[in-house]
Amino acid sequence: MKFDRTVSTTCPYCGVGCQIDLNIKEGRIISAKASEGKAPNFGRLCVKGRFGTDYTHHPTRLTKPLIRKDLDKEKREPCGMEGFREASWDEALDMAADRISRTFLQSGSSAFGTFCCAKATNEDNYLFQKFVRSVLKTNNIDHCARLCHAASVAGLQKALGSAAMSNSIAEMKDLDLFIVTGSNTTETHPVISTYLKEAVVKNNARLIVIDPRKIEMANFAILHIQHKPGTDVAVYQAMAHVIVRDKLYSRDFIDRRTEGFEQYSASLDACTPQWAEKITGVTADKIEQAARLYGEAEKAAFYWGMGISQSVHGTDNTLSIANLALMCGHLGKPGTGVNPLRGQNNVQGCSDSGGLPNIYPGYQNVADEESALKFEKAWGTDLNRKPGLTTLEMSDAIGEGIISDFIIMGENPLMSEPDLNKAREHLSKLKNMIVIDIFLNETGQYADVILPAAAFSEKNGTFTNSDRRVQLVRKALDPPGEAREDWQIISELAKRVGRRIGQDFSSEFNFSRADEIWDEMAELVPAFGGISHERIEREDGIHWPCPDKSHRGSPYLFSDSFPRGKGKFHELKLTNLSEQPDDDFPYILSTGRVLYHWHGGTMTRRSVLNDISPRPFVEIHPDDARKENLDSDSTVRVSSRRGSIELDIRISDRSPTGVLFIPIHFAEAAVNELTRDIRDASAKIPDYKICAVKIEKGR
């Protein structure tokens, strides 16, 4: 089909950050393909990037501001479009500003909770957190990173002082040895999986997969360690035991670059492979083999996903991986490293831009006086030094009546939070809720005011992909109806709230283009000092840190030092706080993603992709299906102590016996009706990968 023009931009799905060409005809995207010759995908593209951008034209896009009809009802209840009336932008923004300012003047800054958005641009998120911190005077801001890689962040910050991927996607095809753990890479990061498989097939790289499920990557591995869910620390501690016992570690790297090795290595005495075999179900021989492969490799790298981080032990899981990398010196050079694969398209950038409760943009601590003074001077106002609440702590604070007002940009906690019954109960208690989004989702149904936003193809800005590469998002279309770009909405809301609380923020939110917002952020973030929209346009993306215009960017980290100085070993104690199966709920439930959908399904379920994968399902081992007298035509009910859902059954040996797997994308059978709200103590991330359930025939 002929098209009018082509616009190159960055894919809105996953953290790979593929460069795509949108072919436009008569104001619509008619096709998308990979941009040739551009990093990081160099012409490769997955099914979501190729066919999934049609959601932008879905008839349910929000096109006008909406105001709830039954405002100030004592206990709010969800409603569809019929529960809202259309309003002008002035009326909706004034109403939002009136309600926010009234709460600010009556209850103060602690009454606010806010979510920014890992799908929005860096510029959108920078301005959102500036609004929250400078106008509302609170650090109660968080986003979905809390629910995906918070434990990776917490663990790597403790060990190294930096939580980003240490190495670039471009290095993957040249790997020597690498371990994929807790990541179904083929379905969650399809383009990255092609590079990893290329390393094995074309370059004879050796792959170890450590994952309870028989994921596709296991077909390319020389070793698949299929451990019991929740026993990751035991696997890695036993590998460390072998490396110390057989002196496979790098004495030189340990002496020059680390601290705490002697104490840590002494703590491993009891962590023998035989000890781990009893806990993990993996034979001692396999653990010995994995340890020797990793310890003897000249270069080795770890890649992981939610299977490591979404755990009540997620920080310890990450630390156990960091300990191995530090003792073997597999850091600070190409083809090595510790690499958490980020889930959403801009979850790295949202964190970089200050979308977390304890940091300003560029990971500058809000409690640090020097940092606070710097941002106060730049923004012309006083700032709160107290770190804010995390995602689920804000939910708790709503339940306790501490937070009365919630402002949400592009997030959907009523799909993403654990124990959805509790999450809904908390949201119903809010006095005021403002939502900025492109669709009316499960969360928006509780809102008072909904402000329609632009999708990725309708605005300019930047996304930062999983390997810290800042890339341009280019406007290809006008937003539908009266929808506006997020940063434009935030700017107008900030000015109106400011006027109502007696402060003039006109000059602080007076931007005419996205690049002006980036330039302000780059002046405040040393790692962004050499990056501008103009330079990204010229160079097709730049890896931070890039401190000045002469710097070429940093494809890999830690060549000379770690941000915390020396890398730190951490002693670990094996604990098991996850909900365990019992007679009433005899199966372990694990959650995850499938190839054709993305996260809460807000976008892909409004795409042709939904025609390929339209129904929720539970994956069960054939032995378990026989035991429960279930066949492939069964509809089943899966229940936990928190709720029940009905869905299709998929009988497969991908999951081991005793373990069920349910994707996270389907609102009509939302798996988080079942999950348990128990959190990692450091990262505050819930235990999405393990809870006890039962399965029975449905209706």
XYZ file of C-alpha atoms in Angstrom:
699
model
C 0.000 0.000 0.000
C 1.327 3.426 -0.877
C 1.786 5.909 1.914
C 2.153 9.677 2.131
C 5.246 9.890 4.306
C 7.447 8.011 6.740
C 8.434 9.118 10.233
C 11.270 7.427 12.118
C 10.743 7.116 15.845
C 11.230 4.805 18.839
C 8.992 1.794 19.454
C 6.562 2.180 22.380
C 6.976 -1.437 23.543
C 9.591 -2.939 25.931
C 13.004 -1.674 26.934
C 14.920 -2.615 23.795
C 14.118 0.756 22.213
C 13.883 -0.439 18.628
C 14.018 2.238 15.941
C 10.963 2.008 13.713
C 9.611 3.738 10.611
C 5.928 4.622 10.716
C 4.335 4.793 7.275
C 1.560 7.389 7.304
C -1.378 7.769 4.938
C -4.270 10.196 5.398
C -3.455 10.794 9.045
C -3.149 7.149 10.076
C -0.333 4.667 10.651
C -0.848 2.070 7.925
C 2.313 0.045 8.589
C 5.509 -0.025 10.627
C 8.896 -1.542 9.944
C 12.335 -1.533 11.479
C 14.569 1.389 10.580
C 17.450 0.008 8.552
C 20.981 0.417 9.840
C 20.069 2.041 13.144
C 21.017 0.825 16.610
C 19.981 -0.888 18.750
C 17.900 -3.198 16.538
C 19.638 -2.758 13.144
C 16.619 -3.775 11.094
C 15.175 -6.328 13.530
C 11.690 -5.907 14.949
C 9.274 -8.059 16.931
C 5.586 -8.645 16.325
C 4.499 -5.882 18.717
C 6.630 -3.223 17.048
C 5.638 -4.370 13.572
C 1.885 -4.792 14.056
C 0.978 -3.339 17.446
C 1.018 0.424 16.874
C -2.575 0.367 15.591
C -3.839 0.912 19.149
C -3.233 4.622 18.590
C -6.267 4.702 16.257
C -8.574 2.635 18.449
C -12.101 4.093 18.695
C -11.946 4.083 22.509
C -9.119 6.665 22.617
C -9.903 9.506 24.985
C -10.449 12.639 22.914
C -12.000 15.128 25.314
C -11.543 15.972 29.010
C -14.013 14.121 31.213
C -15.549 14.969 34.596
C -17.226 12.392 36.797
C -21.006 12.864 37.120
C -21.308 11.727 40.754
C -18.485 13.847 42.168
C -17.891 13.673 45.919
C -19.912 10.534 46.453
C -18.908 9.187 49.870
C -17.425 5.966 48.512
C -16.428 6.095 44.884
C -17.243 3.200 42.612
C -15.891 2.355 39.153
C -17.845 3.571 36.160
C -17.580 3.406 32.382
C -17.845 6.306 29.967
C -21.504 6.694 30.927
C -20.390 7.843 34.367
C -18.512 10.847 32.962
C -19.493 13.978 31.084
C -17.401 15.796 28.521
C -15.902 19.137 29.501
C -13.769 21.862 28.009
C -10.063 21.903 28.835
C -10.542 25.083 30.903
C -13.364 23.551 32.944
C -11.505 20.264 33.530
C -8.184 21.882 34.389
C -9.870 24.425 36.662
C -11.774 21.683 38.443
C -8.628 19.607 38.881
C -6.686 22.637 40.117
C -9.510 23.671 42.479
C -9.619 20.236 44.091
C -5.839 19.855 44.328
C -5.288 23.333 45.771
C -8.108 22.893 48.295
C -6.461 19.749 49.613
C -3.024 21.416 49.637
C -4.279 24.356 51.686
C -6.373 22.242 54.064
C -4.230 19.113 54.531
C -0.746 19.904 53.236
C 1.612 18.043 50.944
C 1.410 14.683 52.714
C -2.174 14.254 51.443
C -0.929 13.661 47.883
C 0.165 10.522 46.134
C 1.311 10.509 42.512
C 2.350 8.077 39.788
C 4.397 9.113 36.779
C 4.673 6.894 33.710
C 7.288 4.568 32.226
C 5.482 4.752 28.860
C 5.715 8.537 28.661
C 8.776 10.494 27.535
C 11.654 11.668 29.694
C 10.394 15.204 29.197
C 6.880 14.289 30.376
C 8.276 12.618 33.479
C 10.777 15.345 34.302
C 8.007 17.936 34.261
C 5.616 15.711 36.227
C 8.098 15.192 39.070
C 8.947 18.918 38.999
C 5.226 19.658 39.464
C 4.969 17.167 42.318
C 8.108 18.381 44.109
C 8.033 22.123 43.485
C 4.284 22.829 43.540
C 2.826 20.083 45.746
C 5.966 19.973 47.976
C 5.993 16.207 48.294
C 8.252 13.379 47.173
C 5.335 10.926 47.066
C 6.032 9.951 43.472
C 6.731 6.519 42.022
C 5.996 4.436 38.955
C 5.894 0.874 37.677
C 9.642 0.358 38.183
C 8.668 -0.279 41.802
C 6.704 -3.304 40.621
C 9.251 -4.702 38.170
C 12.940 -4.002 38.803
C 12.968 -2.257 42.199
C 14.864 -5.184 43.696
C 17.453 -5.043 40.917
C 17.873 -1.348 41.660
C 18.159 -1.890 45.417
C 20.655 -4.744 45.084
C 22.891 -3.144 42.463
C 22.890 0.189 44.288
C 24.144 -1.589 47.409
C 26.806 -3.557 45.553
C 27.960 -1.094 42.881
C 26.218 2.247 43.404
C 24.462 2.058 40.013
C 21.424 0.058 38.963
C 21.413 0.441 35.196
C 22.453 -2.237 32.700
C 26.227 -2.179 32.801
C 26.684 -3.144 29.142
C 25.117 -2.406 25.787
C 22.827 -4.443 23.565
C 25.428 -4.131 20.779
C 27.843 -6.312 22.775
C 25.446 -9.246 23.025
C 26.183 -10.952 19.729
C 29.875 -11.159 20.647
C 29.423 -12.705 24.092
C 31.678 -15.502 25.346
C 29.612 -16.966 28.172
C 26.360 -15.603 29.540
C 23.670 -16.550 32.011
C 19.998 -15.762 31.399
C 18.008 -16.056 34.599
C 14.444 -15.156 35.439
C 13.894 -13.802 31.924
C 11.743 -15.359 29.222
C 13.742 -13.214 26.817
C 12.199 -14.594 23.618
C 8.755 -13.318 24.599
C 9.571 -10.287 26.743
C 12.522 -8.797 24.814
C 12.278 -10.559 21.437
C 14.905 -8.514 19.601
C 17.435 -8.921 22.412
C 16.794 -12.660 22.295
C 17.839 -12.700 18.628
C 21.224 -11.204 19.543
C 21.670 -13.705 22.375
C 20.786 -16.625 20.122
C 23.106 -15.256 17.435
C 25.937 -15.265 19.977
C 25.342 -18.987 20.541
C 24.673 -20.084 16.968
C 27.208 -17.956 15.083
C 29.888 -17.252 17.678
C 29.810 -20.405 19.791
C 29.009 -18.501 22.948
C 28.037 -20.693 25.867
C 24.642 -20.026 27.437
C 23.427 -21.124 30.861
C 19.711 -20.712 31.560
C 18.639 -20.667 35.200
C 14.849 -20.670 35.256
C 12.124 -22.960 36.648
C 10.284 -22.942 33.290
C 11.440 -24.541 30.035
C 11.641 -21.237 28.208
C 12.718 -21.162 24.559
C 16.198 -19.855 25.396
C 16.837 -23.167 27.145
C 16.929 -24.785 23.694
C 20.131 -22.838 22.990
C 21.768 -23.491 26.370
C 24.532 -25.908 27.231
C 23.041 -26.057 30.704
C 19.506 -25.474 31.950
C 19.209 -25.244 35.716
C 15.520 -25.728 36.490
C 15.397 -24.847 40.163
C 12.412 -24.682 42.468
C 10.750 -21.242 42.438
C 12.126 -18.948 45.116
C 15.447 -20.729 45.592
C 17.625 -18.453 43.442
C 19.888 -17.362 46.293
C 20.754 -20.974 47.107
C 21.800 -21.624 43.491
C 24.064 -18.578 43.347
C 25.513 -19.026 46.830
C 26.468 -22.584 45.938
C 28.083 -21.419 42.688
C 30.041 -18.852 44.724
C 31.076 -21.625 47.134
C 32.547 -23.645 44.280
C 34.349 -20.630 42.808
C 35.916 -19.810 46.184
C 36.693 -23.450 46.988
C 38.441 -24.003 43.655
C 40.026 -20.531 43.604
C 38.383 -19.599 40.312
C 37.958 -15.981 41.420
C 40.023 -13.013 40.218
C 42.371 -12.100 43.054
C 43.605 -9.035 41.211
C 40.111 -7.627 40.581
C 39.050 -8.378 44.150
C 42.082 -6.576 45.589
C 41.839 -3.538 43.332
C 38.113 -3.024 42.925
C 36.173 -4.576 45.827
C 35.699 -4.696 49.587
C 34.360 -7.334 51.975
C 35.474 -10.422 50.058
C 37.177 -12.242 52.942
C 34.147 -11.947 55.190
C 31.783 -12.910 52.395
C 33.809 -15.894 51.245
C 33.965 -17.190 54.816
C 30.158 -17.068 54.958
C 29.964 -19.537 52.061
C 31.478 -22.513 53.894
C 28.150 -24.263 54.437
C 26.712 -23.373 51.018
C 27.917 -26.501 49.249
C 26.319 -27.775 46.038
C 24.962 -30.685 48.088
C 23.314 -28.186 50.466
C 21.812 -26.363 47.505
C 20.588 -29.604 45.909
C 18.315 -30.280 48.882
C 16.844 -26.763 48.650
C 16.671 -26.170 44.904
C 16.071 -29.633 43.477
C 19.050 -29.124 41.150
C 21.754 -31.757 41.250
C 25.053 -30.770 42.805
C 26.807 -31.743 39.573
C 24.874 -29.173 37.575
C 25.650 -26.420 40.064
C 29.343 -27.369 40.011
C 29.297 -27.243 36.218
C 27.653 -23.818 36.112
C 30.107 -22.436 38.656
C 33.120 -23.681 36.744
C 31.827 -22.328 33.445
C 31.230 -18.883 34.927
C 34.392 -18.804 37.024
C 36.704 -19.990 34.255
C 35.270 -17.774 31.503
C 37.438 -14.923 30.304
C 34.324 -12.774 29.919
C 30.886 -13.542 31.299
C 27.651 -11.616 31.663
C 24.339 -11.945 33.492
C 20.963 -10.997 31.990
C 17.834 -11.155 34.099
C 14.212 -10.115 34.282
C 11.286 -10.217 36.665
C 12.037 -13.756 37.790
C 14.855 -12.326 39.850
C 13.379 -9.010 40.918
C 9.658 -9.639 41.536
C 10.319 -11.544 44.730
C 10.131 -10.992 48.439
C 13.826 -11.958 48.275
C 14.494 -9.865 45.156
C 17.248 -7.700 46.631
C 19.078 -10.775 47.915
C 18.651 -12.432 44.515
C 20.334 -9.442 42.887
C 23.093 -9.272 45.483
C 23.881 -12.950 44.987
C 24.423 -12.252 41.260
C 26.501 -9.137 41.982
C 28.680 -11.145 44.388
C 29.514 -13.601 41.599
C 30.344 -10.852 39.111
C 32.575 -9.078 41.616
C 34.520 -12.160 42.680
C 35.229 -13.186 39.080
C 35.955 -9.687 37.795
C 33.240 -9.947 35.163
C 32.564 -6.213 35.198
C 33.987 -3.116 33.572
C 34.751 -4.424 30.091
C 32.794 -5.325 26.936
C 30.985 -8.649 27.031
C 30.793 -8.806 30.819
C 28.444 -7.234 33.291
C 25.230 -7.352 35.251
C 22.243 -6.506 33.118
C 18.646 -6.234 34.354
C 16.498 -6.150 31.204
C 14.017 -3.331 31.727
C 10.393 -4.035 30.905
C 8.611 -0.896 29.717
C 9.859 1.270 26.875
C 10.987 4.131 29.109
C 11.205 2.655 32.590
C 14.931 3.459 32.606
C 14.245 7.031 31.538
C 11.373 7.540 33.977
C 13.732 6.614 36.824
C 16.545 8.734 35.340
C 14.147 11.684 35.168
C 13.359 11.582 38.877
C 10.223 9.440 38.927
C 11.152 7.830 42.231
C 10.389 8.931 45.806
C 13.953 9.344 47.019
C 15.769 11.002 44.137
C 15.766 14.045 41.920
C 16.623 13.556 38.230
C 19.991 11.888 37.760
C 19.722 9.885 40.998
C 20.517 12.883 43.230
C 19.173 12.160 46.686
C 16.302 14.353 47.907
C 17.615 14.073 51.466
C 21.047 15.357 50.480
C 21.253 19.041 51.362
C 23.583 19.956 48.521
C 21.304 18.304 45.959
C 18.195 19.910 47.434
C 19.782 23.370 47.359
C 20.784 22.832 43.741
C 17.232 22.021 42.650
C 15.748 24.755 44.845
C 17.932 27.309 43.103
C 17.073 25.964 39.665
C 13.325 25.752 40.283
C 13.048 28.917 42.387
C 11.205 27.389 45.307
C 11.730 25.452 48.539
C 11.668 21.648 48.424
C 10.795 18.838 50.810
C 13.863 16.899 52.055
C 11.844 13.905 53.287
C 11.880 10.917 50.892
C 8.401 10.029 49.732
C 6.363 6.854 49.801
C 6.738 4.002 47.330
C 3.892 2.700 45.162
C 2.396 0.265 47.653
C 3.193 2.483 50.632
C 1.035 5.127 48.959
C -1.735 2.562 48.598
C -1.365 1.791 52.309
C -1.518 5.517 53.108
C -4.783 5.845 51.168
C -6.229 2.969 53.161
C -5.143 4.670 56.386
C -6.666 8.017 55.347
C -3.291 9.800 55.113
C -3.378 10.293 51.347
C -6.660 11.712 50.056
C -5.651 12.851 46.570
C -4.077 10.790 43.825
C -2.705 12.099 40.520
C -1.877 9.362 38.004
C -0.189 9.826 34.633
C -0.446 6.776 32.382
C -0.337 4.023 34.998
C -2.938 1.378 35.789
C -2.451 0.158 39.366
C -5.735 -1.768 39.265
C -4.040 -4.195 36.902
C -0.484 -4.017 38.213
C -0.757 -4.070 42.008
C -0.999 -7.325 43.961
C -4.174 -8.337 45.800
C -6.501 -6.233 43.635
C -9.398 -6.502 46.054
C -7.357 -4.537 48.564
C -6.126 -2.097 45.903
C -9.694 -1.352 44.792
C -10.837 -0.884 48.362
C -8.088 1.688 48.913
C -8.815 3.668 45.750
C -12.514 3.806 46.634
C -11.591 5.843 49.742
C -9.917 8.700 47.869
C -11.423 12.176 48.044
C -9.924 13.294 44.769
C -8.392 11.496 41.820
C -6.978 13.034 38.627
C -5.936 10.801 35.732
C -3.942 11.664 32.590
C -4.160 8.848 30.023
C -4.907 7.803 26.464
C -7.613 5.220 27.352
C -10.175 4.782 30.123
C -8.637 1.822 31.925
C -9.531 -0.042 35.131
C -7.966 2.702 37.288
C -9.425 5.619 35.359
C -12.896 4.296 36.115
C -12.403 5.610 39.658
C -11.253 9.116 38.596
C -12.937 12.488 39.149
C -11.249 14.236 36.247
C -9.671 12.529 33.213
C -7.374 14.528 30.951
C -6.831 12.958 27.469
C -3.198 12.547 26.472
C -1.197 12.013 23.297
C 0.259 8.608 22.384
C 3.900 8.015 21.450
C 3.315 8.748 17.765
C 1.678 12.077 18.536
C 4.476 13.878 20.345
C 8.165 14.715 20.408
C 10.587 13.822 23.162
C 12.965 11.049 24.196
C 12.857 7.512 25.566
C 15.853 5.889 27.280
C 16.121 2.200 26.563
C 17.339 -0.605 28.781
C 21.018 -0.061 27.973
C 20.853 3.694 28.802
C 20.608 4.855 25.196
C 18.645 8.120 24.922
C 16.679 8.175 21.648
C 14.244 10.517 19.950
C 10.488 10.082 19.813
C 9.184 11.991 16.806
C 5.680 13.276 16.198
C 4.028 11.584 13.225
C 0.394 12.477 13.810
C -1.780 14.991 15.610
C -3.435 13.662 18.783
C -7.076 12.647 18.301
C -9.794 15.143 19.156
C -8.647 17.515 21.869
C -5.975 15.258 23.429
C -2.749 17.008 24.382
C 0.823 16.023 25.072
C 1.393 15.062 28.716
C 3.921 17.814 29.409
C 1.502 20.421 28.061
C -1.202 19.165 30.424
C 1.177 19.139 33.394
C 2.434 22.653 32.633
C -1.061 24.073 32.557
C -2.126 22.199 35.690
C 0.972 23.366 37.603
C 0.365 27.007 36.739
C -3.286 26.828 37.776
C -2.576 25.068 41.067
C 0.234 27.550 41.769
C -2.069 30.536 41.353
C -4.602 29.016 43.722
C -2.078 28.387 46.490
C -0.511 31.831 46.169
C 2.611 31.007 44.174
C 3.420 32.002 40.629
C 5.000 29.113 38.702
C 4.385 30.629 35.268
C 8.044 30.966 34.361
C 8.943 27.519 35.744
C 6.415 25.725 33.536
C 6.665 27.954 30.484
C 7.892 25.573 27.787
C 6.981 25.604 24.116
C 8.835 22.457 22.992
C 9.998 19.154 24.479
C 13.657 19.880 23.765
C 13.488 22.912 26.057
C 12.453 20.606 28.894
C 15.309 18.213 28.116
C 17.801 21.091 28.117
C 16.667 22.152 31.601
C 17.051 18.585 32.893
C 20.473 18.184 31.240
C 21.726 21.289 33.047
C 20.819 19.651 36.363
C 21.995 16.091 35.658
C 25.766 15.702 35.157
C 25.362 12.403 33.272
C 23.172 14.162 30.661
C 25.375 17.244 30.230
C 26.545 16.317 26.734
C 23.177 15.148 25.420
C 20.707 17.312 23.498
C 17.879 16.598 21.073
C 19.979 18.099 18.295
C 22.906 15.781 19.058
C 20.666 12.700 19.353
C 19.191 13.568 15.950
C 22.690 13.723 14.508
C 24.029 10.563 16.182
C 20.869 8.383 16.395
C 21.069 7.943 20.161
C 23.607 8.419 22.959
C 24.371 6.247 25.999
C 24.580 8.108 29.295
C 26.759 8.950 31.165
C 27.745 11.622 28.656
C 28.917 14.536 30.794
C 29.878 17.036 28.056
C 29.554 17.691 24.354
C 32.973 16.186 23.587
C 32.117 12.907 25.376
C 31.123 9.992 23.100
C 28.735 8.386 25.568
C 29.208 5.200 27.607
C 28.122 1.875 26.051
C 29.470 0.042 29.096
C 30.056 1.058 32.702
C 32.579 0.589 35.496
C 35.780 0.455 33.400
C 37.787 2.237 36.096
C 35.611 2.437 39.195
C 32.132 1.952 40.594
C 29.880 4.875 41.542
C 30.139 3.834 45.209
C 33.936 3.542 44.967
C 34.716 -0.133 45.475
C 32.255 -2.904 44.710
C 30.900 -4.360 47.929
C 30.280 -8.034 48.713
C 27.216 -8.794 50.820
C 26.727 -11.814 53.051
C 23.346 -13.428 52.473
C 21.123 -15.614 54.591
C 18.674 -17.941 52.883
C 15.103 -17.134 53.875
C 11.765 -18.252 52.548
C 9.028 -15.699 53.175
C 6.898 -16.538 50.144
C 3.476 -18.108 50.584
C 4.007 -21.869 50.349
C 1.580 -24.446 48.932
C -0.382 -26.542 51.422
C -3.295 -28.987 51.421
C -5.850 -26.273 50.637
C -3.815 -24.436 48.004
C -1.376 -27.041 46.684
C 0.168 -25.235 43.682
C 2.665 -22.429 43.274
C 1.444 -19.667 40.956
C 3.927 -17.717 38.866
C 3.068 -14.751 36.628
C 4.627 -13.301 33.497
C 4.194 -12.082 29.956
C 3.510 -13.571 26.524
C 4.875 -12.511 23.135
C 1.747 -10.838 21.774
C 0.819 -8.695 24.763
C 2.362 -6.085 26.936
C 1.871 -5.520 30.638
C -1.709 -4.637 31.635
C -2.900 -5.017 28.053
C -4.158 -1.428 27.737
C -2.417 -1.068 24.367
C -2.054 -4.557 22.877
C -5.592 -5.621 23.694
C -6.735 -2.703 21.526
C -4.575 -3.952 18.667
C -4.802 -6.670 16.013
C -2.402 -8.535 18.305
C -5.406 -9.376 20.443
C -6.812 -11.444 17.562
C -3.837 -13.788 17.912
C -3.932 -14.046 21.693
C -7.452 -13.074 22.773
C -8.062 -15.165 25.881
C -6.506 -15.570 29.319
C -5.052 -18.960 30.152
C -3.309 -20.922 32.845
C -0.356 -23.141 31.947
C -0.256 -26.476 33.791
C 2.012 -29.523 33.573
C 0.415 -32.649 31.982
C 0.940 -34.667 35.191
C -0.930 -32.077 37.211
C -3.704 -31.844 34.625
C -4.219 -35.615 34.843
C -4.199 -35.480 38.622
C -6.894 -32.801 38.608
C -8.873 -34.579 35.848
C -8.537 -31.571 33.529
C -8.277 -31.751 29.759
C -7.390 -29.221 27.099
C -11.034 -28.239 26.608
C -11.554 -27.411 30.246
C -12.358 -23.990 31.590
C -10.825 -23.803 35.032
C -11.069 -21.742 38.160
C -7.823 -20.773 39.855
C -8.170 -19.503 43.419
C -5.945 -18.184 46.153
C -6.781 -16.939 49.633
C -7.452 -13.517 48.054
C -9.662 -14.248 45.056
C -10.609 -16.421 42.087
C -10.484 -16.129 38.316
C -11.794 -18.309 35.497
C -9.771 -18.895 32.362
C -8.720 -21.372 29.688
C -6.250 -24.145 30.333
C -3.026 -24.755 28.423
C -1.410 -28.113 29.164
C 2.346 -27.939 28.686
C 5.540 -29.159 30.269
C 7.056 -25.659 30.146
C 6.180 -25.257 33.807
C 7.357 -27.966 36.208
C 4.907 -30.085 38.173
C 3.354 -28.213 41.047
C 3.697 -24.815 39.335
C 1.017 -22.907 37.398
C 1.748 -19.946 35.140
C -0.728 -17.166 34.255
C 0.005 -14.121 32.023
C -0.568 -10.664 33.463
C -2.349 -9.040 30.508
C -6.024 -9.971 30.827
C -8.347 -7.746 32.843
C -11.226 -10.238 32.672
C -9.051 -12.757 34.519
C -6.552 -10.477 36.222
C -3.917 -12.642 37.851
C -3.351 -10.030 40.538
C -6.719 -10.985 41.992
C -4.704 -13.934 43.316
C -1.249 -12.551 44.166
C -0.189 -11.664 47.670
C 0.948 -8.263 48.910
C 4.131 -9.249 50.703
C 7.163 -7.124 49.890
C 10.916 -7.234 49.710
C 12.099 -5.313 52.786
C 14.560 -3.097 50.893
C 12.954 -2.635 47.490
C 9.272 -2.702 48.567
C 8.497 -4.865 45.517
C 5.718 -7.492 45.854
C 6.194 -11.248 45.561
C 4.522 -11.689 42.151
C 6.275 -14.947 41.297
C 5.093 -17.120 44.155
C 1.757 -17.561 45.868
C -0.280 -20.621 46.794
C -3.317 -21.475 44.651
C -5.680 -24.298 43.794
C -7.170 -25.243 40.427
C -10.512 -26.841 39.682
C -12.953 -27.165 36.843
C -14.826 -23.984 36.029
C -18.364 -23.478 34.938
